[in-house]
Amino acid sequence: MVGDQHGIEMPDWGRIRAGRGRLRGFRCIHTHLGPDGLDQDDVTDLTLLRLDAMIAVEVDDHGLPGNAHVASLMPPNDHGKSVLNWEAKPPSRLTENFRDWIGSLEEELSRTDQAQEVGATERALLVCVTAGRKREEFEASQAELRELAYSAGVSVVDTVTQNRPRVDPRFVVGPGKLQDLVIRCFHSGVDLVIFDDNLTPAQVRNLAERLELRVIDRTQLILDIFAQRASSKEGKIQVELAQLRYVLPRLSQSDTSLSRLAGGIGGRGPGETKLENDRRRVRERITRLEKEIKKFSRERSGRRARRQKRNLPILSIVGYTNAGKSTLLRTLTKTDAHVEDKMFATLDTSSRRLRFPREREVIITDTVGFIRNLPSDLVAAFKATLEELSEANLFLHVIDASSEDAERHIRAVRSVLSEIGLSKTPEILVWNKCDRISEQEAKALADRTGGTAVSAILGDGLGELLRNAEELIWAEDETIHRRFANAQVVNGSRK
Ligand SMILES: Nc1nc2c(ncn2[C@@H]2O[C@H](COP(=O)(O)OP(=O)(O)OP(=O)(O)O)[C@@H](O)[C@H]2O)c(=O)[nH]1
Ligand SMILES: [Mg+2]
C-alpha cells in the first residue's frame, strides 16, 4: 500500500482470520515524517483491524530511518489497557522473534477466551443510546434491557451508553463510540451485542460487519425469550410466526449477515436451514402458520361460547411482565401457577374458578404480560391468546408498586389494551408487592389512583380486592359498569 503524508487507505480484508481471540496475521509497517511516533489513527487501526502490530519508522531530515515505534494489542488485564507500546528503538535493534512473540500473545488471547466459555451462558454487551429521552426514562429502559437479557439467559458483561439526540442512521452510535465499542467487544470476548433500540435491517448489517459479532435489537431479544418459553403448540406457532415476520424484511442476499440475523440467542432463531435465504419459502410458511392460528382462534371462540352459556363472569388478570400476575392467580385460587422472577414467565392463558361468598363464582384468567413497545409482530401473532381478554367483564390490572417505573408500566399496558381494542373494559388497579414499600406509600398509591394495595405473596389486601371486584361484577345494573368505564383514564388516575 502506498499512501501520502496524510495517511494510508487500508484495504478491506473481509473476514480473513476473523474470530474471537485471533489476530489478523498482518503487521502494518509504515514511515512517519517526524519524531512523534504512533498517532491516534495508528492505534485506532491497530485495534479496529486487530493487526498483529502497528509499526511506524521515523524518517530524519536526511531521509534516513530513525527509531521504530511498535504497538500491539494486549490480552484483557486489570489496568484496562488495550494497547502495548514498545520501547522505541532503531529498526536494527528490534531483535525479538516476532513470530514467536505474536504466537504466544494469540495463545493467551484464546486462553482467556476459553476460560470465559466455561459455563454455557452466552455473554453479551449492551448498547443504549439516549436518543433524546429523559435521563430517568433512559435509565429505566437500560435497566429493563438488562433484565430482558437476564430473562433470556444471557450474561451481561459490559454496557456502552451514549448521549446523543438521535441514533446514527448507519451505526446507531457515533464514530468515536463505535471504535470504543469494537475495542470493548474484543476485550470482553462477548458472543453478541444487544442494542436497546430497534435497529433497521441496514443498521444490523453494518454493525454485524463492523463488530464481526452477532448483533440483535430489543425486539429480537423479546422474541427470543418468547421462543425459549413457548411450550404449548399454539404458543410455539405464534412465536415462530412473529419471528418470521420480523426476519422477512431483514433477509439479505449475503449469507454471512443472514446467519447472524437468523441466529437469535443460542441459535434459537428460526434457523438457517429453515430459511435458506429464500423469501418465498418464508412467506409460504407464514401463510401456513397464519392458517393454523386461525384454527386455534376458532377453537378458542368455541370454548368461549360454551363458557358463556354457563354464564360465569370473567375476571382477567393483566399487567406488565413480572408484576406478579401469576402469583396473584395462585394465591387467590390456591392452585399452582408458574411463577418466576423472570420476564415473560407466562405465555399461555390459563383459567381457574374462583369462589366468592354467597355461592357466587367467576372464572379468573392469567395471561402473558405486556411490556413497553411490545413488538407489533408479537401483538399480531398473539392475537389468538389476547382475544381471550375480550370476554373479560373486569380486568385486574396488576402493577409492581415497588418499581420506580410503575407509571410508565401502567401506560404501556393500557396502550397494548387499546391497540387490541379493549380500552373500555373496566379495570381495578392492583398495586402488588406492597410488602416491599411502606404502608403509607401503599395507601397513598391506592388512594391516589382509586386502586387496591395488595401483596400477592403474603395474601395481604386480597379480601378488599375481592370485595371491590364483587361490587363491580355484580353491580345491579349495567350503568355502574358504564360509569366506571368512562371514568377510567383521567390523567392516569380515576375520579
Ligand atoms: N415481594 C413480592 N414479590 C412478589 C409478589 N408477587 C409476586 N412477586 C414476585 O415477582 C416475581 C414475578 O411473579 P410472577 O407471578 O411470575 O409475575 P407475572 O406477572 O406472572 O410475570 P410474567 O408471567 O413473567 O409476565 C416472582 O419472583 C414473584 O415471587 C409480592 O406480592 N411481593
Ligand atoms: Mg406470569
Coordinates of C-alpha atoms and ligand atoms in Angstrom, one line a residue:
M1 CA 0.0 0.0 0.0
V2 CA 1.3 3.4 -0.7
G3 CA -0.1 6.5 1.0
D4 CA 0.8 10.1 1.3
Q5 CA 1.9 12.2 4.3
H6 CA -1.8 12.4 5.4
G7 CA -2.4 8.7 5.6
I8 CA -2.9 5.4 4.0
E9 CA -6.1 3.9 2.9
M10 CA -6.4 0.4 4.4
P11 CA -7.9 -2.2 2.1
D12 CA -10.9 -4.2 3.2
W13 CA -9.8 -7.6 4.3
G14 CA -13.2 -9.0 4.9
R15 CA -13.2 -11.8 7.4
I16 CA -9.7 -13.1 7.0
R17 CA -8.8 -14.8 10.2
A18 CA -11.7 -13.1 11.9
G19 CA -12.9 -14.6 15.1
R20 CA -12.7 -14.3 18.8
G21 CA -9.3 -14.3 20.3
R22 CA -7.5 -14.1 17.0
L23 CA -5.3 -11.5 15.4
R24 CA -5.2 -10.7 11.8
G25 CA -1.8 -12.0 10.8
F26 CA -0.9 -8.6 9.4
R27 CA 1.7 -6.1 10.5
C28 CA 1.4 -2.6 9.2
I29 CA 4.8 -1.1 8.8
H30 CA 5.0 2.5 7.6
T31 CA 7.1 5.6 7.9
H32 CA 6.4 8.8 9.8
L33 CA 8.0 12.1 8.7
G34 CA 8.8 13.2 12.1
P35 CA 9.8 12.1 15.6
D36 CA 6.3 11.9 17.1
G37 CA 5.8 8.1 17.0
L38 CA 2.4 6.5 16.6
D39 CA -0.6 8.7 16.4
Q40 CA -4.2 8.1 17.4
D41 CA -5.1 6.9 13.9
D42 CA -2.4 4.2 14.1
V43 CA -3.8 3.0 17.4
T44 CA -7.3 3.0 16.0
D45 CA -6.4 0.9 13.0
L46 CA -4.4 -1.5 15.2
T47 CA -7.5 -2.1 17.4
L48 CA -10.2 -1.9 14.8
L49 CA -8.4 -4.2 12.3
R50 CA -6.9 -6.3 15.1
L51 CA -3.5 -6.2 13.5
D52 CA -0.6 -8.1 14.9
A53 CA 1.3 -4.9 15.2
M54 CA 1.4 -1.3 14.1
I55 CA 4.9 -0.1 13.4
A56 CA 6.0 3.5 12.5
V57 CA 9.5 4.2 11.5
E58 CA 10.7 7.7 11.9
V59 CA 12.4 9.4 8.9
D60 CA 15.0 12.0 9.8
D61 CA 16.0 15.2 7.9
H62 CA 18.4 13.3 5.7
G63 CA 15.8 10.7 4.8
L64 CA 17.4 8.1 6.9
P65 CA 15.4 5.8 9.3
G66 CA 15.3 6.8 12.9
N67 CA 13.6 4.9 15.7
A68 CA 10.9 2.3 15.1
H69 CA 7.7 2.7 17.2
V70 CA 5.8 -0.5 17.8
A71 CA 2.4 -1.1 19.3
S72 CA 0.5 -4.3 19.7
L73 CA -2.7 -5.4 21.4
M74 CA -2.8 -6.8 24.9
P75 CA -4.9 -9.6 26.4
P76 CA -7.5 -8.4 28.9
N77 CA -5.9 -7.2 32.1
D78 CA -6.7 -5.4 35.3
H79 CA -5.4 -2.0 34.2
G80 CA -8.0 -1.7 31.4
K81 CA -5.2 -1.1 28.9
S82 CA -5.7 -2.5 25.5
V83 CA -2.5 -1.4 23.7
L84 CA 1.1 -2.1 24.5
N85 CA 3.6 0.5 23.3
W86 CA 7.0 -1.0 22.9
E87 CA 10.2 0.9 23.7
A88 CA 11.2 2.9 20.6
K89 CA 14.5 1.8 19.1
P90 CA 16.2 1.7 15.7
P91 CA 14.9 -1.0 13.4
S92 CA 18.2 -2.8 13.5
R93 CA 17.8 -3.3 17.3
L94 CA 14.4 -4.8 17.1
T95 CA 15.7 -8.3 17.7
E96 CA 12.7 -10.1 19.3
N97 CA 11.5 -13.1 17.4
F98 CA 8.2 -11.5 16.4
R99 CA 6.6 -14.7 15.1
D100 CA 7.1 -16.5 18.5
W101 CA 6.1 -13.4 20.4
I102 CA 2.8 -12.9 18.5
G103 CA 2.1 -16.7 18.6
S104 CA 2.2 -16.6 22.4
L105 CA 0.0 -13.5 22.5
E106 CA -2.6 -15.2 20.4
E107 CA -2.4 -18.3 22.6
E108 CA -3.0 -16.1 25.7
L109 CA -5.9 -14.4 24.0
S110 CA -7.6 -17.6 23.1
R111 CA -6.9 -18.9 26.6
T112 CA -8.8 -16.0 28.2
D113 CA -11.5 -16.7 25.7
Q114 CA -11.8 -20.3 26.6
A115 CA -11.9 -19.5 30.3
Q116 CA -14.9 -17.4 29.5
E117 CA -16.6 -20.2 27.7
V118 CA -16.9 -22.3 30.9
G119 CA -20.5 -22.1 31.9
A120 CA -22.7 -22.3 28.9
T121 CA -24.4 -19.0 29.0
E122 CA -23.7 -16.5 26.3
R123 CA -22.0 -13.3 27.1
A124 CA -23.4 -10.0 25.8
L125 CA -22.5 -6.4 25.7
L126 CA -25.5 -3.9 25.8
V127 CA -25.6 -0.7 23.9
C128 CA -28.0 2.1 24.9
V129 CA -28.3 5.5 23.2
T130 CA -30.3 8.2 24.9
A131 CA -31.8 9.4 21.6
G132 CA -33.5 12.4 23.1
R133 CA -35.0 10.5 26.0
K134 CA -35.0 12.0 29.5
R135 CA -32.3 10.6 31.8
E136 CA -34.8 8.9 34.0
E137 CA -36.6 7.2 31.2
F138 CA -33.3 6.2 29.6
E139 CA -32.1 4.6 32.8
A140 CA -35.3 2.7 33.3
S141 CA -35.0 1.4 29.7
Q142 CA -31.4 0.4 30.2
A143 CA -32.3 -1.5 33.4
E144 CA -35.2 -3.2 31.6
L145 CA -32.9 -4.3 28.7
R146 CA -30.6 -5.8 31.3
E147 CA -33.5 -7.7 32.9
L148 CA -34.6 -8.9 29.5
A149 CA -31.1 -10.2 28.8
Y150 CA -31.1 -11.9 32.1
S151 CA -34.5 -13.5 31.3
A152 CA -33.1 -14.7 28.0
G153 CA -30.3 -16.5 29.9
V154 CA -27.6 -14.2 28.7
S155 CA -25.0 -12.8 31.0
V156 CA -24.3 -9.1 30.5
V157 CA -20.6 -8.4 30.8
D158 CA -20.4 -4.7 29.8
T159 CA -22.7 -1.8 28.9
V160 CA -21.9 1.0 26.5
T161 CA -24.1 4.1 26.6
Q162 CA -24.0 7.2 24.5
N163 CA -25.8 10.5 24.9
R164 CA -26.9 11.8 21.6
P165 CA -30.0 13.5 20.4
R166 CA -30.9 10.7 17.8
V167 CA -29.4 7.5 16.7
D168 CA -26.9 7.4 13.9
P169 CA -28.7 6.2 10.8
R170 CA -25.8 3.9 9.9
F171 CA -24.3 2.7 13.1
V172 CA -26.7 3.8 15.9
V173 CA -23.7 5.3 17.8
G174 CA -21.2 7.9 16.6
P175 CA -17.9 7.1 15.0
G176 CA -15.8 7.5 18.2
K177 CA -18.2 5.4 20.2
L178 CA -18.2 2.7 17.5
Q179 CA -14.5 2.4 17.8
D180 CA -14.7 2.2 21.6
L181 CA -17.4 -0.5 21.1
V182 CA -15.2 -2.6 18.8
I183 CA -12.4 -2.5 21.3
R184 CA -14.6 -3.4 24.3
C185 CA -16.1 -6.3 22.4
F186 CA -12.7 -7.5 21.5
H187 CA -11.6 -7.3 25.1
S188 CA -14.6 -8.7 26.9
G189 CA -14.8 -11.5 24.4
V190 CA -18.6 -11.3 24.1
D191 CA -20.7 -13.5 21.8
L192 CA -23.3 -10.9 20.9
V193 CA -24.1 -7.3 21.2
I194 CA -27.6 -6.2 22.2
F195 CA -29.0 -2.8 21.2
D196 CA -31.7 -1.1 23.2
D197 CA -33.1 0.5 20.1
N198 CA -34.9 -1.3 17.4
L199 CA -32.5 -1.5 14.5
T200 CA -33.2 -1.1 10.8
P201 CA -32.1 -4.1 8.6
A202 CA -29.3 -1.9 7.3
Q203 CA -28.0 -0.9 10.8
V204 CA -27.9 -4.6 11.8
R205 CA -25.9 -5.4 8.7
N206 CA -23.5 -2.5 9.1
L207 CA -23.0 -3.3 12.8
A208 CA -22.6 -7.0 12.4
E209 CA -20.0 -6.4 9.7
R210 CA -18.0 -3.9 11.7
L211 CA -18.2 -5.7 15.0
E212 CA -17.8 -9.1 13.4
L213 CA -20.3 -10.3 16.0
R214 CA -23.9 -11.2 16.2
V215 CA -26.0 -8.1 16.7
I216 CA -29.6 -8.2 17.9
D217 CA -32.0 -5.5 19.0
R218 CA -34.6 -5.3 21.8
T219 CA -37.4 -6.8 19.7
Q220 CA -35.3 -9.8 18.7
L221 CA -34.4 -10.3 22.4
I222 CA -38.0 -10.3 23.4
L223 CA -38.9 -12.7 20.5
D224 CA -36.1 -14.9 21.7
I225 CA -37.4 -15.0 25.3
F226 CA -40.8 -15.9 23.9
A227 CA -39.2 -18.7 21.8
Q228 CA -37.5 -20.1 24.8
R229 CA -40.6 -20.0 26.9
A230 CA -43.2 -21.2 24.5
S231 CA -44.4 -24.7 25.5
S232 CA -47.8 -25.2 24.1
K233 CA -48.3 -25.9 20.4
E234 CA -50.2 -22.7 19.9
G235 CA -47.6 -20.7 21.7
K236 CA -44.8 -22.1 19.6
I237 CA -46.7 -21.4 16.4
Q238 CA -47.4 -17.8 17.5
V239 CA -43.8 -17.2 18.3
E240 CA -42.5 -18.7 15.1
L241 CA -44.9 -16.5 13.1
A242 CA -43.7 -13.4 15.0
Q243 CA -40.1 -14.4 14.3
L244 CA -40.6 -15.0 10.7
R245 CA -42.4 -11.7 10.2
Y246 CA -39.6 -10.0 11.9
V247 CA -36.9 -11.7 9.9
L248 CA -38.6 -11.5 6.4
P249 CA -37.7 -7.8 5.6
R250 CA -34.2 -8.4 7.0
L251 CA -33.3 -11.3 4.8
S252 CA -30.4 -10.1 2.7
Q253 CA -28.6 -11.7 -0.2
S254 CA -25.5 -12.2 1.8
D255 CA -25.0 -15.4 3.6
T256 CA -23.0 -14.2 6.5
S257 CA -25.4 -11.5 7.6
L258 CA -28.2 -13.9 7.2
S259 CA -26.7 -16.4 9.5
R260 CA -26.0 -13.7 12.1
L261 CA -29.5 -12.4 11.7
A262 CA -31.2 -15.7 12.0
G263 CA -29.1 -16.7 14.9
G264 CA -31.1 -15.4 17.9
I265 CA -29.6 -16.4 21.2
G266 CA -28.1 -19.9 21.3
G267 CA -29.2 -20.3 17.7
R268 CA -32.8 -20.3 18.7
G269 CA -33.9 -18.1 15.8
P270 CA -35.9 -19.5 13.0
G271 CA -32.7 -21.2 11.9
E272 CA -30.7 -21.1 8.7
T273 CA -31.9 -24.3 7.2
K274 CA -35.5 -23.4 7.6
L275 CA -34.9 -20.0 5.9
E276 CA -32.4 -20.9 3.3
N277 CA -32.3 -17.3 2.3
D278 CA -35.5 -17.8 0.5
R279 CA -38.1 -15.2 1.0
R280 CA -40.7 -17.2 -0.9
R281 CA -40.4 -20.1 1.4
V282 CA -40.6 -17.9 4.4
R283 CA -43.8 -16.3 3.0
E284 CA -45.3 -19.7 2.4
R285 CA -44.5 -20.7 5.9
I286 CA -46.0 -17.5 7.3
T287 CA -49.2 -18.2 5.4
R288 CA -49.4 -21.8 6.7
L289 CA -48.8 -20.6 10.3
E290 CA -51.5 -17.9 9.9
K291 CA -53.9 -20.6 8.9
E292 CA -53.1 -22.7 11.9
I293 CA -53.5 -19.7 14.2
K294 CA -57.0 -19.1 12.7
K295 CA -57.9 -22.6 13.6
F296 CA -56.8 -22.1 17.1
S297 CA -58.7 -18.9 17.2
R298 CA -61.9 -20.7 16.1
E299 CA -61.4 -23.4 18.7
R300 CA -60.9 -20.7 21.3
S301 CA -64.1 -18.9 20.4
G302 CA -66.0 -22.2 20.5
R303 CA -64.7 -22.8 24.0
R304 CA -65.6 -19.2 24.9
A305 CA -69.1 -19.6 23.6
R306 CA -69.6 -22.8 25.7
R307 CA -68.3 -21.0 28.7
Q308 CA -70.6 -18.0 28.2
K309 CA -73.5 -20.5 28.2
R310 CA -72.6 -21.2 31.8
N311 CA -72.9 -17.5 32.3
L312 CA -70.0 -17.1 34.6
P313 CA -68.4 -13.7 34.8
I314 CA -64.8 -13.5 33.8
L315 CA -62.1 -11.7 35.6
S316 CA -58.8 -11.3 33.6
I317 CA -55.5 -10.5 35.2
V318 CA -53.5 -8.2 33.1
G319 CA -50.3 -6.2 33.7
Y320 CA -46.7 -5.5 32.9
T321 CA -44.5 -8.5 32.8
N322 CA -43.1 -9.7 36.1
A323 CA -45.7 -7.6 38.1
G324 CA -46.9 -10.7 39.9
K325 CA -50.0 -11.7 37.9
S326 CA -49.4 -15.5 38.2
T327 CA -48.7 -15.1 41.9
L328 CA -52.0 -13.4 42.3
L329 CA -53.8 -16.1 40.5
R330 CA -52.1 -18.7 42.6
T331 CA -52.9 -17.1 45.9
L332 CA -56.5 -16.2 45.0
T333 CA -57.3 -19.7 43.7
K334 CA -54.9 -21.6 45.9
T335 CA -53.7 -23.6 42.9
D336 CA -50.5 -24.0 41.1
A337 CA -49.4 -21.5 38.5
H338 CA -45.9 -21.0 37.2
V339 CA -44.2 -18.1 38.9
E340 CA -40.7 -16.9 38.3
D341 CA -38.6 -13.8 38.8
K342 CA -38.1 -13.5 35.0
M343 CA -39.9 -11.6 32.4
F344 CA -42.5 -13.4 30.3
A345 CA -42.6 -16.4 32.6
T346 CA -46.2 -16.9 31.5
L347 CA -47.0 -17.1 27.8
D348 CA -50.3 -19.1 27.6
T349 CA -53.6 -18.1 29.1
S350 CA -54.8 -20.2 31.9
S351 CA -58.2 -20.2 33.6
R352 CA -59.4 -21.2 37.1
R353 CA -62.6 -21.0 39.0
L354 CA -62.8 -18.6 41.9
R355 CA -65.5 -18.7 44.5
F356 CA -66.9 -15.6 46.1
P357 CA -69.2 -15.7 49.2
R358 CA -72.9 -16.5 48.7
E359 CA -72.1 -19.3 46.2
R360 CA -71.0 -16.8 43.6
E361 CA -68.4 -18.0 41.2
V362 CA -66.3 -16.4 38.5
I363 CA -63.6 -17.6 36.0
I364 CA -60.3 -15.9 36.6
T365 CA -57.7 -15.9 33.9
D366 CA -53.9 -15.2 33.8
T367 CA -52.1 -14.4 30.6
V368 CA -49.0 -13.1 29.0
G369 CA -47.5 -9.9 30.4
F370 CA -47.0 -6.8 28.5
I371 CA -44.0 -4.5 28.0
R372 CA -43.3 -1.1 26.8
N373 CA -43.1 -1.1 23.0
L374 CA -44.3 -4.6 22.7
P375 CA -43.2 -5.6 19.2
S376 CA -46.1 -5.2 16.9
D377 CA -45.3 -8.6 15.2
L378 CA -45.8 -10.2 18.6
V379 CA -49.0 -8.5 19.3
A380 CA -50.3 -9.6 15.9
A381 CA -49.0 -13.1 16.3
F382 CA -50.5 -13.4 19.8
K383 CA -53.9 -12.3 18.6
A384 CA -55.5 -15.7 19.5
T385 CA -54.1 -15.5 23.0
L386 CA -55.0 -11.9 23.5
E387 CA -58.5 -12.4 22.2
E388 CA -59.2 -14.2 25.4
L389 CA -59.1 -10.9 27.1
S390 CA -62.0 -9.6 25.0
E391 CA -64.6 -11.5 27.0
A392 CA -63.4 -10.2 30.4
N393 CA -66.0 -8.4 32.5
L394 CA -63.3 -6.9 34.6
F395 CA -59.5 -6.5 34.4
L396 CA -57.4 -6.8 37.5
H397 CA -54.5 -4.6 36.3
V398 CA -51.6 -5.8 38.4
I399 CA -48.7 -3.3 39.0
D400 CA -45.4 -3.8 40.7
A401 CA -45.8 -1.0 43.3
S402 CA -42.1 -1.3 44.2
S403 CA -41.0 -0.4 40.7
E404 CA -39.8 3.2 40.1
D405 CA -41.2 2.9 36.7
A406 CA -44.8 1.9 37.7
E407 CA -46.5 4.9 36.0
R408 CA -44.8 4.1 32.7
H409 CA -45.8 0.4 33.1
I410 CA -49.4 1.4 33.5
R411 CA -49.3 3.5 30.4
A412 CA -47.6 0.6 28.4
V413 CA -50.3 -1.9 29.5
R414 CA -53.1 0.5 28.6
S415 CA -51.6 1.2 25.3
V416 CA -51.5 -2.5 24.4
L417 CA -55.0 -2.9 25.6
S418 CA -56.2 -0.1 23.4
E419 CA -54.2 -1.5 20.5
I420 CA -56.3 -4.6 20.7
G421 CA -59.4 -2.6 21.1
L422 CA -60.0 -3.2 24.8
S423 CA -59.7 0.1 26.4
K424 CA -63.3 0.1 27.5
T425 CA -63.2 -2.9 29.8
P426 CA -63.5 -1.8 33.5
E427 CA -60.3 -2.3 35.5
I428 CA -59.2 -2.3 39.1
L429 CA -55.6 -1.2 39.6
V430 CA -54.0 -3.8 41.8
W431 CA -50.8 -2.3 43.4
N432 CA -48.9 -5.5 44.1
K433 CA -45.7 -6.2 46.0
C434 CA -46.7 -3.7 48.7
D435 CA -44.7 -5.7 51.2
R436 CA -41.7 -4.1 49.6
I437 CA -42.8 -0.5 50.3
S438 CA -44.0 1.2 53.4
E439 CA -47.7 1.1 54.5
Q440 CA -48.1 4.8 54.0
E441 CA -46.7 4.7 50.5
A442 CA -49.0 1.8 49.6
K443 CA -52.0 3.6 51.0
A444 CA -51.1 6.8 49.2
L445 CA -50.8 4.9 45.9
A446 CA -54.1 3.2 46.3
D447 CA -55.9 6.3 47.3
R448 CA -54.5 8.5 44.6
T449 CA -55.4 6.0 41.8
G450 CA -58.5 4.5 43.3
G451 CA -56.8 1.1 43.3
T452 CA -56.2 -1.6 45.9
A453 CA -52.9 -2.2 47.6
V454 CA -52.0 -5.9 48.0
S455 CA -49.2 -8.4 48.4
A456 CA -50.0 -11.4 46.3
I457 CA -47.2 -13.3 48.0
L458 CA -48.3 -12.7 51.6
G459 CA -52.0 -12.5 50.7
D460 CA -52.4 -9.1 52.2
G461 CA -55.2 -6.9 50.9
L462 CA -56.8 -9.7 48.8
G463 CA -60.1 -9.6 50.8
E464 CA -60.6 -5.9 49.9
L465 CA -59.6 -6.6 46.3
L466 CA -62.3 -9.3 46.1
R467 CA -64.9 -7.1 47.7
N468 CA -64.2 -4.4 45.2
A469 CA -64.3 -6.9 42.3
E470 CA -67.5 -8.4 43.6
E471 CA -69.1 -5.0 43.7
L472 CA -68.2 -4.2 40.2
I473 CA -69.1 -7.6 38.7
W474 CA -72.5 -8.0 40.3
A475 CA -73.5 -4.3 40.2
E476 CA -77.2 -4.4 40.0
D477 CA -77.4 -2.5 36.8
E478 CA -75.1 -2.0 33.9
T479 CA -74.9 1.7 34.5
I480 CA -72.3 1.3 37.1
H481 CA -70.1 -0.6 34.6
R482 CA -70.5 2.1 32.1
R483 CA -69.9 4.9 34.6
F484 CA -66.8 3.0 35.7
A485 CA -65.5 2.5 32.2
N486 CA -66.0 6.2 31.4
A487 CA -64.2 7.3 34.5
Q488 CA -61.3 5.2 33.6
V489 CA -58.4 7.2 32.4
V490 CA -58.2 10.8 33.5
N491 CA -54.5 11.6 33.7
G492 CA -53.9 8.1 34.7
S493 CA -56.0 8.4 37.9
R494 CA -59.6 7.7 38.4
K495 CA -62.0 10.3 39.5
Ligands
LIG1 N1 -42.1 -9.2 47.2 C1 -43.1 -9.6 46.4 N2 -42.8 -10.3 45.3 C2 -43.8 -10.8 44.6 C3 -45.2 -10.5 44.9 N3 -45.9 -11.1 43.9 C4 -45.1 -11.6 43.0 N4 -43.8 -11.5 43.4 C5 -42.6 -12.0 42.7 O1 -42.5 -11.4 41.5 C6 -41.9 -12.3 40.5 C7 -42.8 -12.4 39.3 O2 -44.0 -13.0 39.7 P1 -45.0 -13.7 38.6 O3 -46.2 -14.0 39.4 O4 -44.3 -14.7 37.9 O5 -45.2 -12.4 37.7 P2 -46.1 -12.4 36.3 O6 -46.7 -11.0 36.3 O7 -46.9 -13.5 36.2 O8 -44.9 -12.4 35.3 P3 -44.8 -12.8 33.7 O9 -45.7 -14.0 33.6 O10 -43.4 -13.1 33.6 O11 -45.3 -11.7 32.9 C8 -41.7 -13.6 41.3 O12 -40.4 -13.7 41.7 C9 -42.7 -13.5 42.4 O13 -42.3 -14.2 43.5 C10 -45.4 -9.8 46.1 O14 -46.6 -9.5 46.5 N5 -44.4 -9.4 46.8
MG2 MG -47.0 -15.0 34.8

